[in-house]
Amino acid sequence: MPDRGHILIVDDEPNIRRLLSGVLADEGYSTESFDDAESLSSSLRAGPADLVLLDVCLPGASGMEWLRAAGADVPVVMMSGHANIDLALQAVRLGAVDFLEKPIAAERLLLAVSNVLERSRLAAENQRLRRQTGGELLGEGTALQELRRSIARIAP
């Protein structure tokens, strides 16, 4: 089975790390697991990842503190066993792309991971296409000609 993405799992509970790694490995994802935010930072400095699953409560710096300080270039899905709406909203405001409440059902985990990785793939494809086209509108159809006229009229 081809590698579907590299996921970093950060949780202070070894059983949760093992469970998440196992579910993701069964679906073709490669994983690395850590028990604190400092190890996560070291791993990201050493090489890229496609996604981080990050627990809110960690020894040392919490997941929320890491998210606030890191401004991660990698998508982050927060996890918590003590979740509430305020915590989830705060995580999203800090840059998390999703929030999972523990215990995490395998189906919910896989759906979240799949959605986040697909969104990242589409964003990268969008950037590639913009670079290719120079950001210009391509085509000569009637609707596109009208759009160009509207832009020329409104832009000044």
Short mmCIF file of N, CA and C in Angstrom, two decimals:
data_model
loop_
_atom_site.label_atom_id
_atom_site.label_comp_id
_atom_site.label_asym_id
_atom_site.label_seq_id
_atom_site.Cartn_x
_atom_site.Cartn_y
_atom_site.Cartn_z
N MET A 1 0.85 -1.18 0.00
CA MET A 1 0.00 0.00 0.00
C MET A 1 0.89 1.24 0.00
N PRO A 2 0.68 2.20 -0.91
CA PRO A 2 1.53 3.39 -0.95
C PRO A 2 1.32 4.28 0.26
N ASP A 3 2.35 5.05 0.61
CA ASP A 3 2.26 5.98 1.74
C ASP A 3 1.29 7.09 1.39
N ARG A 4 0.27 7.26 2.20
CA ARG A 4 -0.77 8.27 1.95
C ARG A 4 -0.47 9.59 2.63
N GLY A 5 0.57 9.65 3.43
CA GLY A 5 0.94 10.87 4.12
C GLY A 5 1.69 10.56 5.40
N HIS A 6 2.46 11.54 5.85
CA HIS A 6 3.26 11.38 7.06
C HIS A 6 2.62 12.20 8.18
N ILE A 7 2.22 11.53 9.25
CA ILE A 7 1.47 12.16 10.33
C ILE A 7 2.24 12.05 11.64
N LEU A 8 2.35 13.19 12.33
CA LEU A 8 2.99 13.23 13.64
C LEU A 8 1.90 13.22 14.70
N ILE A 9 2.04 12.33 15.67
CA ILE A 9 1.06 12.18 16.75
C ILE A 9 1.73 12.60 18.05
N VAL A 10 1.10 13.56 18.74
CA VAL A 10 1.67 14.07 19.99
C VAL A 10 0.63 13.92 21.09
N ASP A 11 0.91 13.00 22.01
CA ASP A 11 0.01 12.74 23.13
C ASP A 11 0.85 12.17 24.26
N ASP A 12 0.56 12.56 25.50
CA ASP A 12 1.34 12.07 26.62
C ASP A 12 0.93 10.67 27.06
N GLU A 13 -0.14 10.14 26.48
CA GLU A 13 -0.59 8.79 26.82
C GLU A 13 -0.12 7.78 25.77
N PRO A 14 0.77 6.85 26.17
CA PRO A 14 1.32 5.89 25.21
C PRO A 14 0.25 5.05 24.51
N ASN A 15 -0.80 4.67 25.24
CA ASN A 15 -1.84 3.83 24.63
C ASN A 15 -2.57 4.58 23.51
N ILE A 16 -2.79 5.84 23.69
CA ILE A 16 -3.46 6.64 22.65
C ILE A 16 -2.54 6.77 21.45
N ARG A 17 -1.25 7.02 21.69
CA ARG A 17 -0.30 7.11 20.57
C ARG A 17 -0.28 5.81 19.78
N ARG A 18 -0.24 4.68 20.49
CA ARG A 18 -0.22 3.37 19.84
C ARG A 18 -1.50 3.11 19.04
N LEU A 19 -2.64 3.44 19.64
CA LEU A 19 -3.92 3.23 18.99
C LEU A 19 -4.04 4.06 17.71
N LEU A 20 -3.74 5.35 17.81
CA LEU A 20 -3.83 6.22 16.64
C LEU A 20 -2.85 5.79 15.55
N SER A 21 -1.63 5.46 15.95
CA SER A 21 -0.63 5.00 14.98
C SER A 21 -1.10 3.74 14.27
N GLY A 22 -1.68 2.81 15.02
CA GLY A 22 -2.15 1.57 14.43
C GLY A 22 -3.28 1.78 13.44
N VAL A 23 -4.26 2.59 13.81
CA VAL A 23 -5.38 2.88 12.90
C VAL A 23 -4.87 3.53 11.62
N LEU A 24 -3.98 4.51 11.77
CA LEU A 24 -3.48 5.22 10.60
C LEU A 24 -2.58 4.34 9.74
N ALA A 25 -1.74 3.52 10.38
CA ALA A 25 -0.86 2.61 9.62
C ALA A 25 -1.68 1.61 8.82
N ASP A 26 -2.78 1.13 9.39
CA ASP A 26 -3.65 0.20 8.67
C ASP A 26 -4.22 0.81 7.40
N GLU A 27 -4.32 2.14 7.36
CA GLU A 27 -4.86 2.84 6.20
C GLU A 27 -3.77 3.37 5.27
N GLY A 28 -2.51 3.02 5.55
CA GLY A 28 -1.42 3.39 4.66
C GLY A 28 -0.69 4.68 4.99
N TYR A 29 -0.94 5.26 6.16
CA TYR A 29 -0.24 6.47 6.57
C TYR A 29 1.02 6.08 7.35
N SER A 30 2.07 6.86 7.20
CA SER A 30 3.25 6.66 8.05
C SER A 30 3.10 7.61 9.24
N THR A 31 3.55 7.17 10.40
CA THR A 31 3.39 7.98 11.61
C THR A 31 4.67 8.01 12.42
N GLU A 32 4.79 9.07 13.20
CA GLU A 32 5.80 9.17 14.25
C GLU A 32 5.05 9.68 15.47
N SER A 33 5.44 9.20 16.64
CA SER A 33 4.74 9.58 17.87
C SER A 33 5.69 10.22 18.86
N PHE A 34 5.15 11.21 19.58
CA PHE A 34 5.91 11.95 20.59
C PHE A 34 5.05 12.18 21.81
N ASP A 35 5.70 12.38 22.96
CA ASP A 35 4.93 12.60 24.18
C ASP A 35 4.96 14.04 24.66
N ASP A 36 5.64 14.94 23.92
CA ASP A 36 5.66 16.35 24.32
C ASP A 36 5.84 17.26 23.11
N ALA A 37 5.56 18.54 23.32
CA ALA A 37 5.61 19.53 22.24
C ALA A 37 7.04 19.81 21.78
N GLU A 38 8.00 19.72 22.67
CA GLU A 38 9.39 19.96 22.30
C GLU A 38 9.87 18.93 21.28
N SER A 39 9.50 17.67 21.49
CA SER A 39 9.87 16.62 20.53
C SER A 39 9.22 16.86 19.18
N LEU A 40 7.98 17.36 19.20
CA LEU A 40 7.30 17.71 17.96
C LEU A 40 8.08 18.79 17.22
N SER A 41 8.46 19.84 17.92
CA SER A 41 9.21 20.93 17.29
C SER A 41 10.52 20.42 16.68
N SER A 42 11.22 19.56 17.42
CA SER A 42 12.48 18.99 16.91
C SER A 42 12.24 18.19 15.64
N SER A 43 11.19 17.40 15.63
CA SER A 43 10.88 16.59 14.45
C SER A 43 10.57 17.47 13.24
N LEU A 44 9.80 18.53 13.45
CA LEU A 44 9.44 19.42 12.34
C LEU A 44 10.66 20.19 11.82
N ARG A 45 11.61 20.47 12.70
CA ARG A 45 12.85 21.11 12.24
C ARG A 45 13.67 20.14 11.39
N ALA A 46 13.59 18.85 11.72
CA ALA A 46 14.38 17.84 11.01
C ALA A 46 13.79 17.49 9.64
N GLY A 47 12.48 17.63 9.48
CA GLY A 47 11.87 17.28 8.20
C GLY A 47 10.39 17.54 8.20
N PRO A 48 9.80 17.55 7.01
CA PRO A 48 8.38 17.91 6.90
C PRO A 48 7.44 16.80 7.34
N ALA A 49 6.22 17.21 7.60
CA ALA A 49 5.13 16.28 7.89
C ALA A 49 3.91 16.79 7.15
N ASP A 50 2.94 15.93 6.94
CA ASP A 50 1.72 16.32 6.25
C ASP A 50 0.64 16.77 7.21
N LEU A 51 0.72 16.31 8.47
CA LEU A 51 -0.32 16.60 9.44
C LEU A 51 0.21 16.32 10.84
N VAL A 52 -0.28 17.12 11.81
CA VAL A 52 0.04 16.88 13.22
C VAL A 52 -1.26 16.65 13.97
N LEU A 53 -1.33 15.56 14.71
CA LEU A 53 -2.42 15.30 15.66
C LEU A 53 -1.86 15.67 17.03
N LEU A 54 -2.41 16.71 17.65
CA LEU A 54 -1.80 17.31 18.83
C LEU A 54 -2.77 17.35 20.00
N ASP A 55 -2.38 16.72 21.10
CA ASP A 55 -3.19 16.73 22.31
C ASP A 55 -3.11 18.11 22.97
N VAL A 56 -4.20 18.53 23.58
CA VAL A 56 -4.23 19.81 24.27
C VAL A 56 -3.36 19.75 25.52
N CYS A 57 -3.52 18.70 26.32
CA CYS A 57 -2.80 18.58 27.60
C CYS A 57 -1.53 17.77 27.41
N LEU A 58 -0.40 18.44 27.55
CA LEU A 58 0.91 17.80 27.42
C LEU A 58 1.81 18.27 28.56
N PRO A 59 2.82 17.47 28.91
CA PRO A 59 3.79 17.94 29.90
C PRO A 59 4.61 19.09 29.32
N GLY A 60 4.99 20.02 30.13
CA GLY A 60 5.73 21.19 29.62
C GLY A 60 4.75 22.11 28.93
N ALA A 61 5.06 22.47 27.71
CA ALA A 61 4.18 23.34 26.93
C ALA A 61 2.95 22.56 26.48
N SER A 62 1.77 23.13 26.70
CA SER A 62 0.55 22.45 26.26
C SER A 62 0.45 22.51 24.74
N GLY A 63 -0.44 21.70 24.19
CA GLY A 63 -0.66 21.74 22.76
C GLY A 63 -1.12 23.10 22.29
N MET A 64 -1.96 23.76 23.08
CA MET A 64 -2.45 25.10 22.74
C MET A 64 -1.30 26.11 22.75
N GLU A 65 -0.42 26.01 23.75
CA GLU A 65 0.74 26.91 23.80
C GLU A 65 1.65 26.69 22.60
N TRP A 66 1.85 25.42 22.24
CA TRP A 66 2.68 25.12 21.06
C TRP A 66 2.05 25.71 19.81
N LEU A 67 0.75 25.52 19.65
CA LEU A 67 0.05 26.03 18.48
C LEU A 67 0.15 27.55 18.42
N ARG A 68 -0.02 28.22 19.54
CA ARG A 68 0.06 29.68 19.60
C ARG A 68 1.47 30.15 19.22
N ALA A 69 2.49 29.49 19.73
CA ALA A 69 3.87 29.92 19.51
C ALA A 69 4.41 29.51 18.14
N ALA A 70 4.00 28.35 17.68
CA ALA A 70 4.61 27.79 16.47
C ALA A 70 4.09 28.41 15.18
N GLY A 71 2.80 28.75 15.15
CA GLY A 71 2.24 29.21 13.89
C GLY A 71 2.58 28.21 12.80
N ALA A 72 2.24 26.98 13.03
CA ALA A 72 2.71 25.84 12.24
C ALA A 72 2.45 25.99 10.75
N ASP A 73 3.43 25.55 9.96
CA ASP A 73 3.29 25.48 8.51
C ASP A 73 2.63 24.18 8.09
N VAL A 74 2.35 23.34 9.05
CA VAL A 74 1.74 22.04 8.79
C VAL A 74 0.34 22.06 9.42
N PRO A 75 -0.64 21.44 8.77
CA PRO A 75 -1.97 21.41 9.37
C PRO A 75 -1.96 20.68 10.72
N VAL A 76 -2.72 21.24 11.67
CA VAL A 76 -2.79 20.68 13.02
C VAL A 76 -4.24 20.35 13.35
N VAL A 77 -4.45 19.11 13.83
CA VAL A 77 -5.74 18.69 14.36
C VAL A 77 -5.54 18.51 15.86
N MET A 78 -6.28 19.29 16.65
CA MET A 78 -6.16 19.21 18.10
C MET A 78 -7.02 18.06 18.62
N MET A 79 -6.60 17.49 19.76
CA MET A 79 -7.34 16.40 20.41
C MET A 79 -7.43 16.71 21.89
N SER A 80 -8.55 16.33 22.50
CA SER A 80 -8.67 16.52 23.94
C SER A 80 -9.70 15.56 24.52
N GLY A 81 -9.42 15.09 25.71
CA GLY A 81 -10.37 14.29 26.46
C GLY A 81 -11.27 15.14 27.33
N HIS A 82 -10.97 16.44 27.38
CA HIS A 82 -11.74 17.37 28.21
C HIS A 82 -12.25 18.51 27.34
N ALA A 83 -12.79 18.15 26.19
CA ALA A 83 -13.16 19.15 25.19
C ALA A 83 -14.45 19.87 25.55
N ASN A 84 -14.50 21.11 25.12
CA ASN A 84 -15.74 21.89 25.16
C ASN A 84 -15.70 22.84 23.96
N ILE A 85 -16.81 23.48 23.70
CA ILE A 85 -16.91 24.35 22.53
C ILE A 85 -15.90 25.49 22.59
N ASP A 86 -15.73 26.09 23.76
CA ASP A 86 -14.79 27.21 23.89
C ASP A 86 -13.37 26.78 23.55
N LEU A 87 -12.97 25.61 24.04
CA LEU A 87 -11.63 25.10 23.76
C LEU A 87 -11.46 24.83 22.27
N ALA A 88 -12.45 24.23 21.65
CA ALA A 88 -12.38 23.95 20.21
C ALA A 88 -12.29 25.23 19.40
N LEU A 89 -13.09 26.24 19.77
CA LEU A 89 -13.05 27.52 19.06
C LEU A 89 -11.70 28.20 19.23
N GLN A 90 -11.17 28.15 20.43
CA GLN A 90 -9.85 28.74 20.68
C GLN A 90 -8.79 28.05 19.82
N ALA A 91 -8.84 26.74 19.73
CA ALA A 91 -7.88 26.00 18.92
C ALA A 91 -7.97 26.40 17.45
N VAL A 92 -9.18 26.53 16.94
CA VAL A 92 -9.36 26.93 15.54
C VAL A 92 -8.86 28.35 15.32
N ARG A 93 -9.13 29.24 16.26
CA ARG A 93 -8.64 30.62 16.14
C ARG A 93 -7.10 30.66 16.11
N LEU A 94 -6.47 29.72 16.80
CA LEU A 94 -5.01 29.67 16.83
C LEU A 94 -4.43 28.98 15.59
N GLY A 95 -5.30 28.40 14.76
CA GLY A 95 -4.81 27.81 13.52
C GLY A 95 -5.08 26.33 13.34
N ALA A 96 -5.66 25.67 14.31
CA ALA A 96 -5.99 24.25 14.13
C ALA A 96 -7.05 24.13 13.05
N VAL A 97 -6.99 23.06 12.27
CA VAL A 97 -7.96 22.87 11.19
C VAL A 97 -9.12 21.97 11.60
N ASP A 98 -8.98 21.28 12.72
CA ASP A 98 -10.06 20.45 13.23
C ASP A 98 -9.80 20.18 14.70
N PHE A 99 -10.81 19.63 15.36
CA PHE A 99 -10.71 19.34 16.79
C PHE A 99 -11.42 18.02 17.04
N LEU A 100 -10.71 17.06 17.62
CA LEU A 100 -11.27 15.74 17.90
C LEU A 100 -11.38 15.53 19.40
N GLU A 101 -12.53 15.03 19.82
CA GLU A 101 -12.76 14.74 21.23
C GLU A 101 -12.44 13.28 21.50
N LYS A 102 -11.66 13.04 22.57
CA LYS A 102 -11.33 11.67 22.97
C LYS A 102 -12.48 11.11 23.79
N PRO A 103 -12.72 9.83 23.74
CA PRO A 103 -12.05 8.86 22.88
C PRO A 103 -12.44 9.09 21.42
N ILE A 104 -11.46 8.93 20.54
CA ILE A 104 -11.65 9.22 19.12
C ILE A 104 -12.03 7.93 18.40
N ALA A 105 -13.19 7.95 17.78
CA ALA A 105 -13.63 6.80 16.97
C ALA A 105 -12.75 6.72 15.73
N ALA A 106 -12.39 5.52 15.33
CA ALA A 106 -11.52 5.33 14.16
C ALA A 106 -12.09 6.00 12.92
N GLU A 107 -13.40 5.89 12.72
CA GLU A 107 -14.02 6.48 11.53
C GLU A 107 -13.88 8.00 11.55
N ARG A 108 -14.07 8.61 12.72
CA ARG A 108 -13.95 10.07 12.84
C ARG A 108 -12.51 10.51 12.60
N LEU A 109 -11.56 9.76 13.14
CA LEU A 109 -10.14 10.06 12.93
C LEU A 109 -9.80 10.01 11.45
N LEU A 110 -10.19 8.93 10.79
CA LEU A 110 -9.85 8.76 9.38
C LEU A 110 -10.52 9.82 8.50
N LEU A 111 -11.74 10.19 8.84
CA LEU A 111 -12.42 11.23 8.09
C LEU A 111 -11.71 12.57 8.25
N ALA A 112 -11.35 12.91 9.47
CA ALA A 112 -10.64 14.17 9.72
C ALA A 112 -9.31 14.20 8.98
N VAL A 113 -8.54 13.13 9.08
CA VAL A 113 -7.24 13.06 8.42
C VAL A 113 -7.41 13.17 6.91
N SER A 114 -8.32 12.42 6.36
CA SER A 114 -8.57 12.45 4.92
C SER A 114 -8.97 13.85 4.46
N ASN A 115 -9.88 14.49 5.18
CA ASN A 115 -10.33 15.84 4.81
C ASN A 115 -9.19 16.85 4.86
N VAL A 116 -8.40 16.80 5.91
CA VAL A 116 -7.30 17.75 6.06
C VAL A 116 -6.25 17.55 4.96
N LEU A 117 -5.90 16.31 4.70
CA LEU A 117 -4.88 16.05 3.68
C LEU A 117 -5.39 16.40 2.28
N GLU A 118 -6.68 16.16 2.02
CA GLU A 118 -7.25 16.54 0.72
C GLU A 118 -7.27 18.05 0.57
N ARG A 119 -7.62 18.77 1.62
CA ARG A 119 -7.61 20.24 1.59
C ARG A 119 -6.19 20.75 1.33
N SER A 120 -5.20 20.14 1.96
CA SER A 120 -3.81 20.55 1.74
C SER A 120 -3.38 20.26 0.30
N ARG A 121 -3.80 19.10 -0.21
CA ARG A 121 -3.46 18.75 -1.59
C ARG A 121 -4.07 19.75 -2.56
N LEU A 122 -5.32 20.10 -2.34
CA LEU A 122 -5.99 21.07 -3.22
C LEU A 122 -5.35 22.45 -3.13
N ALA A 123 -4.94 22.87 -1.95
CA ALA A 123 -4.28 24.17 -1.79
C ALA A 123 -2.95 24.18 -2.54
N ALA A 124 -2.19 23.09 -2.44
CA ALA A 124 -0.91 23.00 -3.16
C ALA A 124 -1.14 23.01 -4.67
N GLU A 125 -2.16 22.29 -5.12
CA GLU A 125 -2.49 22.27 -6.54
C GLU A 125 -2.91 23.66 -7.02
N ASN A 126 -3.68 24.36 -6.21
CA ASN A 126 -4.10 25.71 -6.54
C ASN A 126 -2.88 26.63 -6.69
N GLN A 127 -1.94 26.55 -5.76
CA GLN A 127 -0.73 27.37 -5.84
C GLN A 127 0.08 27.03 -7.09
N ARG A 128 0.19 25.73 -7.39
CA ARG A 128 0.94 25.31 -8.58
C ARG A 128 0.29 25.88 -9.83
N LEU A 129 -1.02 25.80 -9.93
CA LEU A 129 -1.72 26.31 -11.10
C LEU A 129 -1.60 27.83 -11.20
N ARG A 130 -1.64 28.53 -10.08
CA ARG A 130 -1.47 29.99 -10.12
C ARG A 130 -0.08 30.36 -10.62
N ARG A 131 0.92 29.61 -10.17
CA ARG A 131 2.29 29.87 -10.65
C ARG A 131 2.38 29.61 -12.15
N GLN A 132 1.75 28.53 -12.60
CA GLN A 132 1.77 28.17 -14.02
C GLN A 132 1.11 29.22 -14.88
N THR A 133 -0.01 29.75 -14.44
CA THR A 133 -0.77 30.70 -15.25
C THR A 133 -0.40 32.14 -14.97
N GLY A 134 0.42 32.38 -13.97
CA GLY A 134 0.75 33.74 -13.61
C GLY A 134 -0.42 34.46 -12.97
N GLY A 135 -1.44 33.72 -12.54
CA GLY A 135 -2.59 34.31 -11.90
C GLY A 135 -3.56 34.97 -12.86
N GLU A 136 -3.34 34.79 -14.16
CA GLU A 136 -4.21 35.41 -15.16
C GLU A 136 -5.44 34.57 -15.44
N LEU A 137 -6.48 35.25 -15.89
CA LEU A 137 -7.68 34.54 -16.33
C LEU A 137 -7.43 34.00 -17.73
N LEU A 138 -7.61 32.73 -17.90
CA LEU A 138 -7.36 32.10 -19.20
C LEU A 138 -8.68 31.78 -19.88
N GLY A 139 -8.73 31.98 -21.17
CA GLY A 139 -9.91 31.63 -21.95
C GLY A 139 -10.46 32.84 -22.68
N GLU A 140 -11.36 32.57 -23.63
CA GLU A 140 -11.92 33.63 -24.45
C GLU A 140 -13.44 33.58 -24.53
N GLY A 141 -14.09 32.81 -23.68
CA GLY A 141 -15.55 32.68 -23.72
C GLY A 141 -16.24 34.00 -23.42
N THR A 142 -17.50 34.07 -23.76
CA THR A 142 -18.30 35.28 -23.57
C THR A 142 -18.34 35.71 -22.11
N ALA A 143 -18.56 34.77 -21.21
CA ALA A 143 -18.63 35.10 -19.79
C ALA A 143 -17.30 35.64 -19.29
N LEU A 144 -16.19 35.08 -19.76
CA LEU A 144 -14.87 35.54 -19.33
C LEU A 144 -14.58 36.93 -19.90
N GLN A 145 -15.00 37.20 -21.11
CA GLN A 145 -14.82 38.54 -21.69
C GLN A 145 -15.60 39.57 -20.89
N GLU A 146 -16.83 39.23 -20.50
CA GLU A 146 -17.64 40.14 -19.68
C GLU A 146 -16.99 40.36 -18.32
N LEU A 147 -16.43 39.31 -17.74
CA LEU A 147 -15.73 39.44 -16.46
C LEU A 147 -14.53 40.37 -16.59
N ARG A 148 -13.76 40.24 -17.65
CA ARG A 148 -12.62 41.13 -17.87
C ARG A 148 -13.07 42.59 -17.99
N ARG A 149 -14.17 42.83 -18.71
CA ARG A 149 -14.69 44.20 -18.86
C ARG A 149 -15.11 44.74 -17.49
N SER A 150 -15.76 43.90 -16.69
CA SER A 150 -16.19 44.33 -15.35
C SER A 150 -14.99 44.65 -14.47
N ILE A 151 -13.98 43.84 -14.53
CA ILE A 151 -12.76 44.08 -13.74
C ILE A 151 -12.12 45.39 -14.18
N ALA A 152 -12.01 45.61 -15.49
CA ALA A 152 -11.39 46.83 -16.00
C ALA A 152 -12.18 48.07 -15.56
N ARG A 153 -13.48 47.95 -15.50
CA ARG A 153 -14.34 49.07 -15.13
C ARG A 153 -14.26 49.35 -13.62
N ILE A 154 -14.22 48.28 -12.80
CA ILE A 154 -14.27 48.41 -11.35
C ILE A 154 -12.89 48.67 -10.73
N ALA A 155 -11.85 48.12 -11.30
CA ALA A 155 -10.52 48.16 -10.70
C ALA A 155 -10.02 49.58 -10.39
N PRO A 156 -10.19 50.56 -11.29
CA PRO A 156 -9.68 51.92 -10.98
C PRO A 156 -10.40 52.49 -9.77
#
